[in-house]
PDB file of N, CA, C and O in Angstrom:
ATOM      1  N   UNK A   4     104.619 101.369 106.930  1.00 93.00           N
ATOM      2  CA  UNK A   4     103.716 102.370 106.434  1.00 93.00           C
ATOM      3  C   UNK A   4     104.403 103.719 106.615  1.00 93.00           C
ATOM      4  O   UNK A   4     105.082 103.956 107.614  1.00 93.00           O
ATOM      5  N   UNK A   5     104.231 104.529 105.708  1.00 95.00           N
ATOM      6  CA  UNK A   5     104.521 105.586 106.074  1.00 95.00           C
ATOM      7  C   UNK A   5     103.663 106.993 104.619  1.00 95.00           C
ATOM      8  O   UNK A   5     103.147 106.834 103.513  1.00 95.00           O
ATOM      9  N   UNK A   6     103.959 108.262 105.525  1.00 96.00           N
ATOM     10  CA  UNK A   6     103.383 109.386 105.190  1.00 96.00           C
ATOM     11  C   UNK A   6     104.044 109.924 103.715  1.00 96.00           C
ATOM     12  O   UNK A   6     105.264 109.938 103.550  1.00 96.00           O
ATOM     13  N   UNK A   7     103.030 110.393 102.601  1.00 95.00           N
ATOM     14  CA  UNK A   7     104.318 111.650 101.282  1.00 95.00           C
ATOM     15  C   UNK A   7     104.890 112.178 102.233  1.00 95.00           C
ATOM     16  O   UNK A   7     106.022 111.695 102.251  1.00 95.00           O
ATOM     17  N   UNK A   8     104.770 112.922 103.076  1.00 96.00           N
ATOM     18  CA  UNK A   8     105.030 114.702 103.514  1.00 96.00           C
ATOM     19  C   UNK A   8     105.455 114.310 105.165  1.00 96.00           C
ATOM     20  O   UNK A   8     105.513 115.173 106.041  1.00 96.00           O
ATOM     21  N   UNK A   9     105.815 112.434 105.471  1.00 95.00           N
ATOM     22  CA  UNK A   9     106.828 113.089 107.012  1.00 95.00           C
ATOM     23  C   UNK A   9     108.315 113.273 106.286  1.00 95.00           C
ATOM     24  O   UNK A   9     108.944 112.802 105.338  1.00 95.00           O
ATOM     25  N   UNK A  10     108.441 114.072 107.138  1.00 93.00           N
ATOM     26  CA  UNK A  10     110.282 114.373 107.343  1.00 93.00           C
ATOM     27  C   UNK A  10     110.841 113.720 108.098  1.00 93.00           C
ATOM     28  O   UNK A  10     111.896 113.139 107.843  1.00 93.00           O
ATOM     29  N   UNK A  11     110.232 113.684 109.202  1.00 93.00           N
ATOM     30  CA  UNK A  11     111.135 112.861 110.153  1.00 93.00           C
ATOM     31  C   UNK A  11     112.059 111.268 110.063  1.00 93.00           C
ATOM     32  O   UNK A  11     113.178 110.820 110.313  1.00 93.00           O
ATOM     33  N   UNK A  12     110.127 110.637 109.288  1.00 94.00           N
ATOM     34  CA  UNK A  12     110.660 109.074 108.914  1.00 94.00           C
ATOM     35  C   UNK A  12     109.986 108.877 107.561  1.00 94.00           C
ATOM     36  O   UNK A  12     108.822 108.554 107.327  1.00 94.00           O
ATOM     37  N   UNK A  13     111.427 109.263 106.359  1.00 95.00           N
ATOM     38  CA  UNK A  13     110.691 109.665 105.195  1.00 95.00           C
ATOM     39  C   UNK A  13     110.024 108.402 104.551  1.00 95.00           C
ATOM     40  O   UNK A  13     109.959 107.269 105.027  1.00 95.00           O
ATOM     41  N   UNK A  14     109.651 108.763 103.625  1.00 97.00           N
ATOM     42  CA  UNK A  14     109.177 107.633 102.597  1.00 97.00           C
ATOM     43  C   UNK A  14     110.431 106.541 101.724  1.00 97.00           C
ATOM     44  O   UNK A  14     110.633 105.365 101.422  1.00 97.00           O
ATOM     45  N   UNK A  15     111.003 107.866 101.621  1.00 97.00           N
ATOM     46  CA  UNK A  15     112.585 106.819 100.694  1.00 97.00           C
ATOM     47  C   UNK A  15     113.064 105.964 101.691  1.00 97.00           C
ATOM     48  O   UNK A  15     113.244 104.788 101.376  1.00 97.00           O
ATOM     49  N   UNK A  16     113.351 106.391 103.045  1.00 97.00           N
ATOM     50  CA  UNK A  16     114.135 105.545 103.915  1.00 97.00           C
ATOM     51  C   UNK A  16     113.218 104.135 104.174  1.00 97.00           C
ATOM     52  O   UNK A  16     113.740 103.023 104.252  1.00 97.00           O
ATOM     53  N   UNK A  17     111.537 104.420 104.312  1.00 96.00           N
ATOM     54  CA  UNK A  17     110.915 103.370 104.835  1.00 96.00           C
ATOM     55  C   UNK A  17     110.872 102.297 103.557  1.00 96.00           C
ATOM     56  O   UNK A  17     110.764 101.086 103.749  1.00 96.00           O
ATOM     57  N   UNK A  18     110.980 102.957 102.084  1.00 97.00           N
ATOM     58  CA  UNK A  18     111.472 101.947 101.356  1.00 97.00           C
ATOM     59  C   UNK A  18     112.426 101.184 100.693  1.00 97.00           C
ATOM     60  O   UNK A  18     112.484 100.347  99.793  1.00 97.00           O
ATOM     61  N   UNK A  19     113.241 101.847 101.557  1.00 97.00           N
ATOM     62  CA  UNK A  19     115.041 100.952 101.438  1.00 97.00           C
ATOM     63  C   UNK A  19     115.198 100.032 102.722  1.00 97.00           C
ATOM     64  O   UNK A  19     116.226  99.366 102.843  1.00 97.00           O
ATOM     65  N   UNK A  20     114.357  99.989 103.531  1.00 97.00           N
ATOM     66  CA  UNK A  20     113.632  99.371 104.662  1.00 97.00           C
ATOM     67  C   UNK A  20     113.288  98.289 104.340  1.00 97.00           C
ATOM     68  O   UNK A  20     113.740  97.192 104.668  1.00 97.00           O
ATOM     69  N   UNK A  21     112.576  98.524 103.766  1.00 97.00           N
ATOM     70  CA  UNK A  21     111.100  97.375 103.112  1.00 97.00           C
ATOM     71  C   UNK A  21     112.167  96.448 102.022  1.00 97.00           C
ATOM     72  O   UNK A  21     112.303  95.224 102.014  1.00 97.00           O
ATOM     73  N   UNK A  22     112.818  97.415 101.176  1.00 98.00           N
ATOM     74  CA  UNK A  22     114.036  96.319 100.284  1.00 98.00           C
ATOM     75  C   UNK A  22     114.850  95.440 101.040  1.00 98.00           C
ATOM     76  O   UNK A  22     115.039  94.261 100.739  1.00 98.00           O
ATOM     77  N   UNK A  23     115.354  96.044 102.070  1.00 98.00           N
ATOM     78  CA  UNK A  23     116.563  95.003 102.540  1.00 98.00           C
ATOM     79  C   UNK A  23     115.682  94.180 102.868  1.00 98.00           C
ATOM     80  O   UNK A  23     115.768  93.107 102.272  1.00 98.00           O
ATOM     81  N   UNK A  24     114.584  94.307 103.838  1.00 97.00           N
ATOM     82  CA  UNK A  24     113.960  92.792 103.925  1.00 97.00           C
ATOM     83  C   UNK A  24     113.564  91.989 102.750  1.00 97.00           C
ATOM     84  O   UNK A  24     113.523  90.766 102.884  1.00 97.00           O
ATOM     85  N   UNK A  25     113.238  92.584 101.498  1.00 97.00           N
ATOM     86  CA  UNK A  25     113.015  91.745 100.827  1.00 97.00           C
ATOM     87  C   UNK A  25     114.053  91.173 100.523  1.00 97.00           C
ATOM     88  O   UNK A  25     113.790  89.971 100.507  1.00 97.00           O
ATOM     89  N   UNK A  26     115.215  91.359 100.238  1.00 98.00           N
ATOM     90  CA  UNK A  26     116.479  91.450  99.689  1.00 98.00           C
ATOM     91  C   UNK A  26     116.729  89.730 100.829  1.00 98.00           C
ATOM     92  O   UNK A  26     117.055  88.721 100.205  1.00 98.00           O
ATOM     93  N   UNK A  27     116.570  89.636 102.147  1.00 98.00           N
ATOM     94  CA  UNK A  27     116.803  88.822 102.694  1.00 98.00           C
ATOM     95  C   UNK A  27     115.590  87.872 102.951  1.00 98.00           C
ATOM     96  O   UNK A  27     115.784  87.054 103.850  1.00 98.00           O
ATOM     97  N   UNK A  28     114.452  87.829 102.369  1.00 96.00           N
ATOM     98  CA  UNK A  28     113.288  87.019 101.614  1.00 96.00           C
ATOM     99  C   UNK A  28     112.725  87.174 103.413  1.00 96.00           C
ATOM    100  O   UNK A  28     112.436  86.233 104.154  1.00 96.00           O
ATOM    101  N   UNK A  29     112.706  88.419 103.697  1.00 96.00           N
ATOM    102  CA  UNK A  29     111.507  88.229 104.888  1.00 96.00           C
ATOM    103  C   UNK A  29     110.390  88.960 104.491  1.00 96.00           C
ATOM    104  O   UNK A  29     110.382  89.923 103.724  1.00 96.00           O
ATOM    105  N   UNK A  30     109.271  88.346 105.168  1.00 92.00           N
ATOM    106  CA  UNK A  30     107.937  88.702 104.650  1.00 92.00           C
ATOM    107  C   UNK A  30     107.464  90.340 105.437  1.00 92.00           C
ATOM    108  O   UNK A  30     107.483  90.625 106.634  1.00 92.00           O
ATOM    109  N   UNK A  31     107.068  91.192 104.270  1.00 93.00           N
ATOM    110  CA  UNK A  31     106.586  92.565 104.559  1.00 93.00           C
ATOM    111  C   UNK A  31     105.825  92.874 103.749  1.00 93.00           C
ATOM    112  O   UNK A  31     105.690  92.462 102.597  1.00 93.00           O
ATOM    113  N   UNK A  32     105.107  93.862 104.493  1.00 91.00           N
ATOM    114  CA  UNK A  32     104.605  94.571 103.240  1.00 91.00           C
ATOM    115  C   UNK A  32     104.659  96.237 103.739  1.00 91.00           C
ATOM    116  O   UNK A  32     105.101  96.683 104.798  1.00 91.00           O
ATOM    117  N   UNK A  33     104.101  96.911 102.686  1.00 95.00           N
ATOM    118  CA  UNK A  33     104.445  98.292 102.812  1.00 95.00           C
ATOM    119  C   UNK A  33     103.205  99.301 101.965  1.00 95.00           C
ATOM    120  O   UNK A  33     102.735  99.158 100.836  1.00 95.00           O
ATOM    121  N   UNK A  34     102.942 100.265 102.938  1.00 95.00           N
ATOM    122  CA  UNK A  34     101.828 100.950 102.597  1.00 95.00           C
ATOM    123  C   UNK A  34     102.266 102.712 102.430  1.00 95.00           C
ATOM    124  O   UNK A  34     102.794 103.158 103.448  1.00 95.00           O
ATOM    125  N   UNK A  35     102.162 103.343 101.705  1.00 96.00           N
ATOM    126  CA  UNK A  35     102.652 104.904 101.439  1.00 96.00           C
ATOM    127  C   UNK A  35     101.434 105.309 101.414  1.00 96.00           C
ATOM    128  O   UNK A  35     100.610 104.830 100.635  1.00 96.00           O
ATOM    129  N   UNK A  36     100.999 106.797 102.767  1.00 95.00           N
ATOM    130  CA  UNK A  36      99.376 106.939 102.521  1.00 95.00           C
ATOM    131  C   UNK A  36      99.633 108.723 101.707  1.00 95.00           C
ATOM    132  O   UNK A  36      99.906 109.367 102.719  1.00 95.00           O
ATOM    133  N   UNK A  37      99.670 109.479 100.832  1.00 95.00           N
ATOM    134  CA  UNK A  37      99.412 110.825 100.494  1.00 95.00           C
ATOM    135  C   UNK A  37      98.314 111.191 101.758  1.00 95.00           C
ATOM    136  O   UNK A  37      97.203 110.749 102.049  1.00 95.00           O
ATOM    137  N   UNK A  38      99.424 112.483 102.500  1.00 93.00           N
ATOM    138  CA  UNK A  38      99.323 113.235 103.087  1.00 93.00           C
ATOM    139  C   UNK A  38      99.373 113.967 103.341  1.00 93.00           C
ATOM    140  O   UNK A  38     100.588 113.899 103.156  1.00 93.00           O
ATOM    141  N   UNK A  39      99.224 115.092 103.763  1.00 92.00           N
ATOM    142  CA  UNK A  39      99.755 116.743 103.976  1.00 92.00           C
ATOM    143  C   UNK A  39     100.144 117.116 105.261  1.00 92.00           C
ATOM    144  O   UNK A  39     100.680 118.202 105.482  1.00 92.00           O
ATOM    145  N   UNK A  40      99.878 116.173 106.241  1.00 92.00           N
ATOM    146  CA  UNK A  40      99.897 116.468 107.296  1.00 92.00           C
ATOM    147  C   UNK A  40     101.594 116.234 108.484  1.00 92.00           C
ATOM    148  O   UNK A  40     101.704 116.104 109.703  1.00 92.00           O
ATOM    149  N   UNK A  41     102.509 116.272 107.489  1.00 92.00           N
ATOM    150  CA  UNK A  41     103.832 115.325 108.033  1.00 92.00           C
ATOM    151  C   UNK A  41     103.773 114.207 108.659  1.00 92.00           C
ATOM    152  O   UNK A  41     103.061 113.271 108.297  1.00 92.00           O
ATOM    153  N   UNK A  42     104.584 114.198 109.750  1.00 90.00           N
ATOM    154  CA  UNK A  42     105.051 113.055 110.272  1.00 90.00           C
ATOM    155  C   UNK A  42     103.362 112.652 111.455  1.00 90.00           C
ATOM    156  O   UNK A  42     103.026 111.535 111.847  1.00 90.00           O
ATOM    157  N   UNK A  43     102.838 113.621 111.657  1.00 92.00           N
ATOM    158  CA  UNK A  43     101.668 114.357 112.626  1.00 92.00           C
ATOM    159  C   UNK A  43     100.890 113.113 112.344  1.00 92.00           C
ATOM    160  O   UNK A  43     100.537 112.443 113.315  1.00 92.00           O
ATOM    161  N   UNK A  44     100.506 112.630 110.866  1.00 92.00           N
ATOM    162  CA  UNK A  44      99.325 111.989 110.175  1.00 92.00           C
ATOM    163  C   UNK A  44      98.455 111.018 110.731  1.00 92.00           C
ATOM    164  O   UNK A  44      97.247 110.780 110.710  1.00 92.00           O
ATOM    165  N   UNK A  45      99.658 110.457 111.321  1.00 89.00           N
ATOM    166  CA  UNK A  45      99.054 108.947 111.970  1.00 89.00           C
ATOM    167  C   UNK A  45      98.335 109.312 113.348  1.00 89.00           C
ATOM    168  O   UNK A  45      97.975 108.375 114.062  1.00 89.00           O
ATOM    169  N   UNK A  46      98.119 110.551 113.735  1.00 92.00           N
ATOM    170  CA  UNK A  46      97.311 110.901 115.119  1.00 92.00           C
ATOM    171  C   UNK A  46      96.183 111.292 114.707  1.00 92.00           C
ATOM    172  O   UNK A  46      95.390 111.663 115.572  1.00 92.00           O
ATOM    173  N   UNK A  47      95.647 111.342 112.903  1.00 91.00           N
ATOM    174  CA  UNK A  47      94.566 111.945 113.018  1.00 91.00           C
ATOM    175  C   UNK A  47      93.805 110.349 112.707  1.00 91.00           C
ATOM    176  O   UNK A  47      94.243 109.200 112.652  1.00 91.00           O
ATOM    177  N   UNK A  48      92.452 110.972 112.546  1.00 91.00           N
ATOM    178  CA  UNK A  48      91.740 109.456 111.886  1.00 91.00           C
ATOM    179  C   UNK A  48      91.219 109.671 110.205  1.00 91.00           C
ATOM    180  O   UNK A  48      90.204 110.041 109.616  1.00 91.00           O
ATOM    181  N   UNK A  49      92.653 109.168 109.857  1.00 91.00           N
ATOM    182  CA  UNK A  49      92.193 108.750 107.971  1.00 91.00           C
ATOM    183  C   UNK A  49      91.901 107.408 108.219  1.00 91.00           C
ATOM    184  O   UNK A  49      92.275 106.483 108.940  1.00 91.00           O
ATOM    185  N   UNK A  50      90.834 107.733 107.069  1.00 94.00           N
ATOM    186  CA  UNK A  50      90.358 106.356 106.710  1.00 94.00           C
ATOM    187  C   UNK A  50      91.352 105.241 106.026  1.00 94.00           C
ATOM    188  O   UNK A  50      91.376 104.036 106.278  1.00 94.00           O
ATOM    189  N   UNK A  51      92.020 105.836 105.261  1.00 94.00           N
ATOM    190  CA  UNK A  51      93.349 105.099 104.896  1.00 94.00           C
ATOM    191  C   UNK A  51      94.437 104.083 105.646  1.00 94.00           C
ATOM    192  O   UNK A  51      94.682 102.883 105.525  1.00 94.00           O
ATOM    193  N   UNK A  52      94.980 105.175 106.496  1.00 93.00           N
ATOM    194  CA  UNK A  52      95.794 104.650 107.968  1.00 93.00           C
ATOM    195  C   UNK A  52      95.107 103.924 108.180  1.00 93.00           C
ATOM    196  O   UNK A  52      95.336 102.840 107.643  1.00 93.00           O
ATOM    197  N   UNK A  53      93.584 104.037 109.256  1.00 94.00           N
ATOM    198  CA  UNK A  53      92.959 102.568 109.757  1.00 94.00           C
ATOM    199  C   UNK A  53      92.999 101.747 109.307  1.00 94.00           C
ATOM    200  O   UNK A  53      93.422 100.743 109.879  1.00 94.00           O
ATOM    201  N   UNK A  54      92.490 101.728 107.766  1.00 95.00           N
ATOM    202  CA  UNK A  54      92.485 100.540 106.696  1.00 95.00           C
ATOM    203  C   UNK A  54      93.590  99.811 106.773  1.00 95.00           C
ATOM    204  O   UNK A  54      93.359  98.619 106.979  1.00 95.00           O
ATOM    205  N   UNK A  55      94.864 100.142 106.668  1.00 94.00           N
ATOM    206  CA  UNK A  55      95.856  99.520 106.145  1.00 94.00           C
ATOM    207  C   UNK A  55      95.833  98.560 108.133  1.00 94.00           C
ATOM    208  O   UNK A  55      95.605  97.383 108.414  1.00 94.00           O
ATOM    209  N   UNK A  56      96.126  99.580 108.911  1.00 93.00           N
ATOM    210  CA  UNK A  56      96.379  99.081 110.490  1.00 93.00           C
ATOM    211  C   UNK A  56      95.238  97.793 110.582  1.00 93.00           C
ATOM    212  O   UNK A  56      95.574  96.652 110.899  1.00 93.00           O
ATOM    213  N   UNK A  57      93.719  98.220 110.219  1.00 95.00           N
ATOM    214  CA  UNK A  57      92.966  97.205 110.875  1.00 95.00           C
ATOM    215  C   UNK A  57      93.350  95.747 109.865  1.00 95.00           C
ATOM    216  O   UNK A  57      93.241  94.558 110.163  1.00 95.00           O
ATOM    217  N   UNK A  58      93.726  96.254 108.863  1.00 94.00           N
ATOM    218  CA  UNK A  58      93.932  94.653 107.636  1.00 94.00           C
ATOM    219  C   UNK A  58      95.169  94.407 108.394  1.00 94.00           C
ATOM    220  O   UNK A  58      95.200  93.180 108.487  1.00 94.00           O
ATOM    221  N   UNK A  59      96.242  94.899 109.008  1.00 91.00           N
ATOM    222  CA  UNK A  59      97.480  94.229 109.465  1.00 91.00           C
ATOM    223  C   UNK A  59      96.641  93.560 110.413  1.00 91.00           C
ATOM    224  O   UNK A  59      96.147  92.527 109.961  1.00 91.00           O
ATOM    225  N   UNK A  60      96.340  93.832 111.563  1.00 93.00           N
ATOM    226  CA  UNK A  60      95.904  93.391 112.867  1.00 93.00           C
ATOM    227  C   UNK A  60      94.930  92.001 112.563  1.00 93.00           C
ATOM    228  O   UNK A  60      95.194  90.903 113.053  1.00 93.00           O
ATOM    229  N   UNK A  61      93.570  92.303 111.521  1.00 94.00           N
ATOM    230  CA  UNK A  61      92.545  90.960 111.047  1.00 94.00           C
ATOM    231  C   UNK A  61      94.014  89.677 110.219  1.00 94.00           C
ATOM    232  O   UNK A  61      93.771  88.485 110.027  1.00 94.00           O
ATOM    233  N   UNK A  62      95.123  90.202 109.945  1.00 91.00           N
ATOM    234  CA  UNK A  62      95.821  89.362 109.058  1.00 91.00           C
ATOM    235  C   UNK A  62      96.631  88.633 110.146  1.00 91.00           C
ATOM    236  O   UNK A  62      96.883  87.431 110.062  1.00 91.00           O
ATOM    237  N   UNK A  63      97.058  89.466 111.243  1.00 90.00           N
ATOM    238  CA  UNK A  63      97.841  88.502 112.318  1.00 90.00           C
ATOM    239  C   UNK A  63      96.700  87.540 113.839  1.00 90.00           C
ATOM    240  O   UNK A  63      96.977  86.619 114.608  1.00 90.00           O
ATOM    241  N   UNK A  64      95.637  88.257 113.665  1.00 92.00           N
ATOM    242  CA  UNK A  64      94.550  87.367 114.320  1.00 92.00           C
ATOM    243  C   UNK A  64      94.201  86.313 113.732  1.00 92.00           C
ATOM    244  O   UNK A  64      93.892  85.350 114.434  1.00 92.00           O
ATOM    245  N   UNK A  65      94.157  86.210 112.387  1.00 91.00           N
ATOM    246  CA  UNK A  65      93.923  85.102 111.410  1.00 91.00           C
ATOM    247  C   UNK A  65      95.145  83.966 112.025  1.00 91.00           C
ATOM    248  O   UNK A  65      94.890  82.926 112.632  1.00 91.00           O
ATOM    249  N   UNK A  66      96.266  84.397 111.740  1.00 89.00           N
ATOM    250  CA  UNK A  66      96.938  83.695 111.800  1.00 89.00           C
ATOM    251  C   UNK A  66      97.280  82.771 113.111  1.00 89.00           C
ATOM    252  O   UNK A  66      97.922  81.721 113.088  1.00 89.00           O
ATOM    253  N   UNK A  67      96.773  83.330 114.120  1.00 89.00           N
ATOM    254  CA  UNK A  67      97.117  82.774 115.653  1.00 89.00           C
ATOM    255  C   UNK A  67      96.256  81.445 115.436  1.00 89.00           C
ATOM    256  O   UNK A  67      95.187  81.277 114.848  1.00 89.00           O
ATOM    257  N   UNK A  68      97.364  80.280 116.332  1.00 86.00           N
ATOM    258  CA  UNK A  68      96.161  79.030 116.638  1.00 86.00           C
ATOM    259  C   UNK A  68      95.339  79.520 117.035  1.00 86.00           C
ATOM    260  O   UNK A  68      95.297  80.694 117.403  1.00 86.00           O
ATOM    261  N   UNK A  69      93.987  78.264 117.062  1.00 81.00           N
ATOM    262  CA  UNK A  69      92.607  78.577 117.485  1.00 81.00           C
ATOM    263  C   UNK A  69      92.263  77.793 118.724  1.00 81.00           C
ATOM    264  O   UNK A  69      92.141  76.667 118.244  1.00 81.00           O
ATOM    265  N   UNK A  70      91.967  77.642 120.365  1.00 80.00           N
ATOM    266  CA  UNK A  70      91.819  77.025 121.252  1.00 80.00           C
ATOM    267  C   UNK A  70      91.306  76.424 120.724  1.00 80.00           C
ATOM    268  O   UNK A  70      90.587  76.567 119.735  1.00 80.00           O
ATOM    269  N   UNK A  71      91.718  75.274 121.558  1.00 78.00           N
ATOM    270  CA  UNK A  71      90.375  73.681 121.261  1.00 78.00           C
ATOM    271  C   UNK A  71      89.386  74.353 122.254  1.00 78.00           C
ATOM    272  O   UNK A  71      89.521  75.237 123.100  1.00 78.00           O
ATOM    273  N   UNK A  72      88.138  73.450 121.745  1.00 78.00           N
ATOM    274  CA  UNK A  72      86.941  73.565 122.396  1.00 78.00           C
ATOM    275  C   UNK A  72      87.247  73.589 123.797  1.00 78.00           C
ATOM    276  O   UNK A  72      88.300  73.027 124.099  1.00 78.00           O
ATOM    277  N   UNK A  73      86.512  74.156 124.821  1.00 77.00           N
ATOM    278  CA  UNK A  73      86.175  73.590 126.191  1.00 77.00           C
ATOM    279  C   UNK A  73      85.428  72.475 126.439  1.00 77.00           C
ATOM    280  O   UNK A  73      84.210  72.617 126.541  1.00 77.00           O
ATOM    281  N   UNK A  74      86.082  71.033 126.594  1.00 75.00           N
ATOM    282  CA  UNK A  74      85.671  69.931 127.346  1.00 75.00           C
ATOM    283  C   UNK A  74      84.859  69.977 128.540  1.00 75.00           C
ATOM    284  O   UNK A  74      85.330  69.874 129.672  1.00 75.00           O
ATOM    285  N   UNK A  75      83.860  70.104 128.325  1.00 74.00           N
ATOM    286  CA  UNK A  75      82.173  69.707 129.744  1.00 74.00           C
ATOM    287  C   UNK A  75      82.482  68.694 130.229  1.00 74.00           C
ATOM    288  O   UNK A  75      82.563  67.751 129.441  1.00 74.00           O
ATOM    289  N   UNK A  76      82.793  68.412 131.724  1.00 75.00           N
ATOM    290  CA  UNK A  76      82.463  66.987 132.020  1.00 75.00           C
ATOM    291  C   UNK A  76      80.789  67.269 132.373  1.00 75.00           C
ATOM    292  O   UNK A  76      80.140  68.281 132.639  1.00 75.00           O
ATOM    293  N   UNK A  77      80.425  65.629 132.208  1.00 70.00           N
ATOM    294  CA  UNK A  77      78.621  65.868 132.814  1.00 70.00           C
ATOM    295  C   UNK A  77      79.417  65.042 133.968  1.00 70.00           C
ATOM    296  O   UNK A  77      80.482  64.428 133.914  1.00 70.00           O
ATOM    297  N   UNK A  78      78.527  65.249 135.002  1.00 74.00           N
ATOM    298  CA  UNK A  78      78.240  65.139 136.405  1.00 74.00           C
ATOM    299  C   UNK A  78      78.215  63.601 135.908  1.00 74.00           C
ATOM    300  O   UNK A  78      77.992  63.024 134.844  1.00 74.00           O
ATOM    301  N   UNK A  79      78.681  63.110 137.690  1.00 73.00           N
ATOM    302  CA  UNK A  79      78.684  61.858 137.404  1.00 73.00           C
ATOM    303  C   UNK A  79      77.249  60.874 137.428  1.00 73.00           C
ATOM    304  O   UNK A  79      76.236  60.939 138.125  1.00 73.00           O
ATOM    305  N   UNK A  80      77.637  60.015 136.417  1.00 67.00           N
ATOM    306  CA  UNK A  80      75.894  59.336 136.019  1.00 67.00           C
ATOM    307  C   UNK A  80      75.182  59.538 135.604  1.00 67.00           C
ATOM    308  O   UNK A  80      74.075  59.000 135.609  1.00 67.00           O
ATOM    309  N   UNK A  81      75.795  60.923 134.771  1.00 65.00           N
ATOM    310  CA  UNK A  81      74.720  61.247 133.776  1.00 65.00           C
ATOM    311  C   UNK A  81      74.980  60.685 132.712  1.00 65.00           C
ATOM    312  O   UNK A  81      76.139  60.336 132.489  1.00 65.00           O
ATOM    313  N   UNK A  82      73.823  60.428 131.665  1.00 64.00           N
ATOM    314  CA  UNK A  82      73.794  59.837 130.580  1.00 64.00           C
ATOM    315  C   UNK A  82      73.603  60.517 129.334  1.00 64.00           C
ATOM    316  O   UNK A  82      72.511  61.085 129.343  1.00 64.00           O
ATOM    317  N   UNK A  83      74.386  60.724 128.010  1.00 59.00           N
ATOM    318  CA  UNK A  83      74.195  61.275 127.189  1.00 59.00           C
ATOM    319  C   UNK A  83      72.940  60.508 125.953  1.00 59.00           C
ATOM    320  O   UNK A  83      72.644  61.110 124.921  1.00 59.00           O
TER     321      UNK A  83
END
């Protein structure tokens, strides 16, 4: 992800970034948010930024195995 207006970590670089990985078929993706605020952006709260952050985060929780159930023993002699 990255900002129009950082300097620091521009937009062109984060998408010659994003190419070489594709270039070597690893999975990315890439989000450019219009900003005014430079490199600063990501400290404020756009609705944008979150969006893109909370869909990364729901997309790698998805993906984690899921525990098996917790196994109850019943006490002994009990009958189901």
């Amino acid at each position: 992800m990255s900002f129009s207006t950082d300097w620091r970590f521009s937009p062109a670089r984060s998408r010659e970034i994003v190419k070489a990985l594709l270039d070597n078929r690893r999975d990315v993706s890439y989000a450019e948010i219009d900003a005014p605020h430079g490199h600063d952006a990501f400290l404020l709260e756009d609705p944008r930024y979150l969006g893109v952050v909370r869909s990364y985060f729901e997309r790698i929780a998805a993906e984690q195995p899921q525990p098996a159930p917790a196994v109850r023993e019943l006490p002994s002699g009990a009958m189901l």
